[in-house]
Amino acid sequence: MAVLDIVTFPEPSLRLKSKHVTNFDKDLQTLIDNMFETMRAAPGVGLAAPQIGESLRLVVVEYTDDEDENAKPKKYALINPEIVKRSEETVTAVEGCLSLPGLAGVVERHEAVTVKAKNRFGKPLKIEAEGWLARIFQHEIDHLDGVLYIDRAEEVFEPTPEEAEQIKD
Ligand code: ZN
């Protein structure tokens, strides 16, 4: 496995609409493993393929709900993901992005979403997510359409080191 370079704003590739994945081959498996390793090394809770310069509809997410002491990490590789349902209720919170180091933004997101995708072997998946996991899915899936949180943020700011520690990239 390998840690890949993360592409940062304003790199134009972050603004492209990514292509659907059609081959669930060995190269895809290697790419997914490398993306997990890159995300953990950063560290971050989500990473989309355009962030490592691959224009493919693929995201990886690894998130532990730290409000629940017994929570185990939830780990997902989502291929060709689509949000098929969004709650009417929205929540506003501060988020960051590995492609926008040193910045954070106040972003309104749906409180819950349902995501349909394929897993790494091409098997269909349907996930109902709420709270931070729903926020991560919305953020990462936006990357596949060239959308960054700064496009949606009410406010973008440079967090202090203490604030930065609280922000999940
Ligand atoms: Zn991001």
JSON list of N, CA and C in Angstrom, two decimals, residues 127-158:
[
{"chain": "A", "resi": 127, "resn": "ILE", "atom": "N", "xyz": [-27.21, 2.62, 2.22]},
{"chain": "A", "resi": 127, "resn": "ILE", "atom": "CA", "xyz": [-26.84, 3.02, 3.58]},
{"chain": "A", "resi": 127, "resn": "ILE", "atom": "C", "xyz": [-27.71, 4.20, 4.02]},
{"chain": "A", "resi": 128, "resn": "GLU", "atom": "N", "xyz": [-28.30, 4.07, 5.20]},
{"chain": "A", "resi": 128, "resn": "GLU", "atom": "CA", "xyz": [-29.02, 5.19, 5.79]},
{"chain": "A", "resi": 128, "resn": "GLU", "atom": "C", "xyz": [-28.10, 5.80, 6.83]},
{"chain": "A", "resi": 129, "resn": "ALA", "atom": "N", "xyz": [-27.79, 7.08, 6.67]},
{"chain": "A", "resi": 129, "resn": "ALA", "atom": "CA", "xyz": [-26.84, 7.73, 7.57]},
{"chain": "A", "resi": 129, "resn": "ALA", "atom": "C", "xyz": [-27.45, 8.98, 8.15]},
{"chain": "A", "resi": 130, "resn": "GLU", "atom": "N", "xyz": [-27.03, 9.30, 9.38]},
{"chain": "A", "resi": 130, "resn": "GLU", "atom": "CA", "xyz": [-27.47, 10.56, 9.98]},
{"chain": "A", "resi": 130, "resn": "GLU", "atom": "C", "xyz": [-26.30, 11.21, 10.70]},
{"chain": "A", "resi": 131, "resn": "GLY", "atom": "N", "xyz": [-26.49, 12.46, 11.06]},
{"chain": "A", "resi": 131, "resn": "GLY", "atom": "CA", "xyz": [-25.47, 13.17, 11.82]},
{"chain": "A", "resi": 131, "resn": "GLY", "atom": "C", "xyz": [-24.18, 13.35, 11.03]},
{"chain": "A", "resi": 132, "resn": "TRP", "atom": "N", "xyz": [-23.04, 13.11, 11.73]},
{"chain": "A", "resi": 132, "resn": "TRP", "atom": "CA", "xyz": [-21.74, 13.35, 11.08]},
{"chain": "A", "resi": 132, "resn": "TRP", "atom": "C", "xyz": [-21.51, 12.45, 9.88]},
{"chain": "A", "resi": 133, "resn": "LEU", "atom": "N", "xyz": [-21.96, 11.20, 9.98]},
{"chain": "A", "resi": 133, "resn": "LEU", "atom": "CA", "xyz": [-21.76, 10.30, 8.85]},
{"chain": "A", "resi": 133, "resn": "LEU", "atom": "C", "xyz": [-22.51, 10.81, 7.62]},
{"chain": "A", "resi": 134, "resn": "ALA", "atom": "N", "xyz": [-23.72, 11.32, 7.82]},
{"chain": "A", "resi": 134, "resn": "ALA", "atom": "CA", "xyz": [-24.49, 11.89, 6.71]},
{"chain": "A", "resi": 134, "resn": "ALA", "atom": "C", "xyz": [-23.77, 13.11, 6.13]},
{"chain": "A", "resi": 135, "resn": "ARG", "atom": "N", "xyz": [-23.17, 13.92, 7.02]},
{"chain": "A", "resi": 135, "resn": "ARG", "atom": "CA", "xyz": [-22.41, 15.09, 6.57]},
{"chain": "A", "resi": 135, "resn": "ARG", "atom": "C", "xyz": [-21.20, 14.67, 5.75]},
{"chain": "A", "resi": 136, "resn": "ILE", "atom": "N", "xyz": [-20.48, 13.65, 6.22]},
{"chain": "A", "resi": 136, "resn": "ILE", "atom": "CA", "xyz": [-19.29, 13.18, 5.48]},
{"chain": "A", "resi": 136, "resn": "ILE", "atom": "C", "xyz": [-19.71, 12.67, 4.09]},
{"chain": "A", "resi": 137, "resn": "PHE", "atom": "N", "xyz": [-20.76, 11.90, 4.03]},
{"chain": "A", "resi": 137, "resn": "PHE", "atom": "CA", "xyz": [-21.21, 11.39, 2.72]},
{"chain": "A", "resi": 137, "resn": "PHE", "atom": "C", "xyz": [-21.56, 12.55, 1.77]},
{"chain": "A", "resi": 138, "resn": "GLN", "atom": "N", "xyz": [-22.27, 13.55, 2.28]},
{"chain": "A", "resi": 138, "resn": "GLN", "atom": "CA", "xyz": [-22.65, 14.68, 1.41]},
{"chain": "A", "resi": 138, "resn": "GLN", "atom": "C", "xyz": [-21.40, 15.43, 0.93]},
{"chain": "A", "resi": 139, "resn": "HIS", "atom": "N", "xyz": [-20.45, 15.63, 1.84]},
{"chain": "A", "resi": 139, "resn": "HIS", "atom": "CA", "xyz": [-19.21, 16.35, 1.49]},
{"chain": "A", "resi": 139, "resn": "HIS", "atom": "C", "xyz": [-18.42, 15.57, 0.42]},
{"chain": "A", "resi": 140, "resn": "GLU", "atom": "N", "xyz": [-18.25, 14.26, 0.65]},
{"chain": "A", "resi": 140, "resn": "GLU", "atom": "CA", "xyz": [-17.42, 13.46, -0.27]},
{"chain": "A", "resi": 140, "resn": "GLU", "atom": "C", "xyz": [-18.09, 13.29, -1.63]},
{"chain": "A", "resi": 141, "resn": "ILE", "atom": "N", "xyz": [-19.40, 13.07, -1.63]},
{"chain": "A", "resi": 141, "resn": "ILE", "atom": "CA", "xyz": [-20.11, 12.88, -2.90]},
{"chain": "A", "resi": 141, "resn": "ILE", "atom": "C", "xyz": [-20.10, 14.18, -3.71]},
{"chain": "A", "resi": 142, "resn": "ASP", "atom": "N", "xyz": [-20.15, 15.33, -3.03]},
{"chain": "A", "resi": 142, "resn": "ASP", "atom": "CA", "xyz": [-20.00, 16.62, -3.72]},
{"chain": "A", "resi": 142, "resn": "ASP", "atom": "C", "xyz": [-18.70, 16.67, -4.52]},
{"chain": "A", "resi": 143, "resn": "HIS", "atom": "N", "xyz": [-17.61, 16.13, -3.95]},
{"chain": "A", "resi": 143, "resn": "HIS", "atom": "CA", "xyz": [-16.31, 16.15, -4.64]},
{"chain": "A", "resi": 143, "resn": "HIS", "atom": "C", "xyz": [-16.41, 15.50, -6.03]},
{"chain": "A", "resi": 144, "resn": "LEU", "atom": "N", "xyz": [-17.28, 14.50, -6.17]},
{"chain": "A", "resi": 144, "resn": "LEU", "atom": "CA", "xyz": [-17.38, 13.77, -7.44]},
{"chain": "A", "resi": 144, "resn": "LEU", "atom": "C", "xyz": [-18.01, 14.62, -8.54]},
{"chain": "A", "resi": 145, "resn": "ASP", "atom": "N", "xyz": [-18.68, 15.70, -8.10]},
{"chain": "A", "resi": 145, "resn": "ASP", "atom": "CA", "xyz": [-19.27, 16.63, -9.07]},
{"chain": "A", "resi": 145, "resn": "ASP", "atom": "C", "xyz": [-18.49, 17.95, -9.12]},
{"chain": "A", "resi": 146, "resn": "GLY", "atom": "N", "xyz": [-17.30, 17.95, -8.54]},
{"chain": "A", "resi": 146, "resn": "GLY", "atom": "CA", "xyz": [-16.46, 19.15, -8.58]},
{"chain": "A", "resi": 146, "resn": "GLY", "atom": "C", "xyz": [-16.90, 20.23, -7.62]},
{"chain": "A", "resi": 147, "resn": "VAL", "atom": "N", "xyz": [-17.73, 19.85, -6.65]},
{"chain": "A", "resi": 147, "resn": "VAL", "atom": "CA", "xyz": [-18.26, 20.82, -5.68]},
{"chain": "A", "resi": 147, "resn": "VAL", "atom": "C", "xyz": [-17.44, 20.74, -4.40]},
{"chain": "A", "resi": 148, "resn": "LEU", "atom": "N", "xyz": [-17.02, 21.90, -3.87]},
{"chain": "A", "resi": 148, "resn": "LEU", "atom": "CA", "xyz": [-16.27, 21.97, -2.61]},
{"chain": "A", "resi": 148, "resn": "LEU", "atom": "C", "xyz": [-17.14, 22.66, -1.56]},
{"chain": "A", "resi": 149, "resn": "TYR", "atom": "N", "xyz": [-16.83, 22.38, -0.28]},
{"chain": "A", "resi": 149, "resn": "TYR", "atom": "CA", "xyz": [-17.69, 22.94, 0.78]},
{"chain": "A", "resi": 149, "resn": "TYR", "atom": "C", "xyz": [-17.70, 24.46, 0.76]},
{"chain": "A", "resi": 150, "resn": "ILE", "atom": "N", "xyz": [-16.62, 25.07, 0.26]},
{"chain": "A", "resi": 150, "resn": "ILE", "atom": "CA", "xyz": [-16.58, 26.54, 0.21]},
{"chain": "A", "resi": 150, "resn": "ILE", "atom": "C", "xyz": [-17.67, 27.11, -0.71]},
{"chain": "A", "resi": 151, "resn": "ASP", "atom": "N", "xyz": [-18.19, 26.28, -1.62]},
{"chain": "A", "resi": 151, "resn": "ASP", "atom": "CA", "xyz": [-19.28, 26.71, -2.50]},
{"chain": "A", "resi": 151, "resn": "ASP", "atom": "C", "xyz": [-20.60, 26.80, -1.72]},
{"chain": "A", "resi": 152, "resn": "ARG", "atom": "N", "xyz": [-20.69, 26.04, -0.64]},
{"chain": "A", "resi": 152, "resn": "ARG", "atom": "CA", "xyz": [-21.94, 25.96, 0.12]},
{"chain": "A", "resi": 152, "resn": "ARG", "atom": "C", "xyz": [-21.85, 26.69, 1.45]},
{"chain": "A", "resi": 153, "resn": "ALA", "atom": "N", "xyz": [-20.67, 27.08, 1.86]},
{"chain": "A", "resi": 153, "resn": "ALA", "atom": "CA", "xyz": [-20.47, 27.60, 3.22]},
{"chain": "A", "resi": 153, "resn": "ALA", "atom": "C", "xyz": [-21.06, 29.00, 3.39]},
{"chain": "A", "resi": 154, "resn": "GLU", "atom": "N", "xyz": [-21.63, 29.22, 4.57]},
{"chain": "A", "resi": 154, "resn": "GLU", "atom": "CA", "xyz": [-22.12, 30.56, 4.94]},
{"chain": "A", "resi": 154, "resn": "GLU", "atom": "C", "xyz": [-20.93, 31.43, 5.28]},
{"chain": "A", "resi": 155, "resn": "GLU", "atom": "N", "xyz": [-19.86, 30.77, 5.76]},
{"chain": "A", "resi": 155, "resn": "GLU", "atom": "CA", "xyz": [-18.71, 31.50, 6.25]},
{"chain": "A", "resi": 155, "resn": "GLU", "atom": "C", "xyz": [-17.50, 30.57, 6.12]},
{"chain": "A", "resi": 156, "resn": "VAL", "atom": "N", "xyz": [-16.37, 31.10, 5.64]},
{"chain": "A", "resi": 156, "resn": "VAL", "atom": "CA", "xyz": [-15.13, 30.33, 5.58]},
{"chain": "A", "resi": 156, "resn": "VAL", "atom": "C", "xyz": [-14.11, 31.09, 6.42]},
{"chain": "A", "resi": 157, "resn": "PHE", "atom": "N", "xyz": [-13.36, 30.37, 7.27]},
{"chain": "A", "resi": 157, "resn": "PHE", "atom": "CA", "xyz": [-12.41, 31.06, 8.16]},
{"chain": "A", "resi": 157, "resn": "PHE", "atom": "C", "xyz": [-11.17, 30.21, 8.38]},
{"chain": "A", "resi": 158, "resn": "GLU", "atom": "N", "xyz": [-10.14, 30.84, 8.96]},
{"chain": "A", "resi": 158, "resn": "GLU", "atom": "CA", "xyz": [-8.92, 30.13, 9.31]},
{"chain": "A", "resi": 158, "resn": "GLU", "atom": "C", "xyz": [-9.01, 29.78, 10.79]}
]
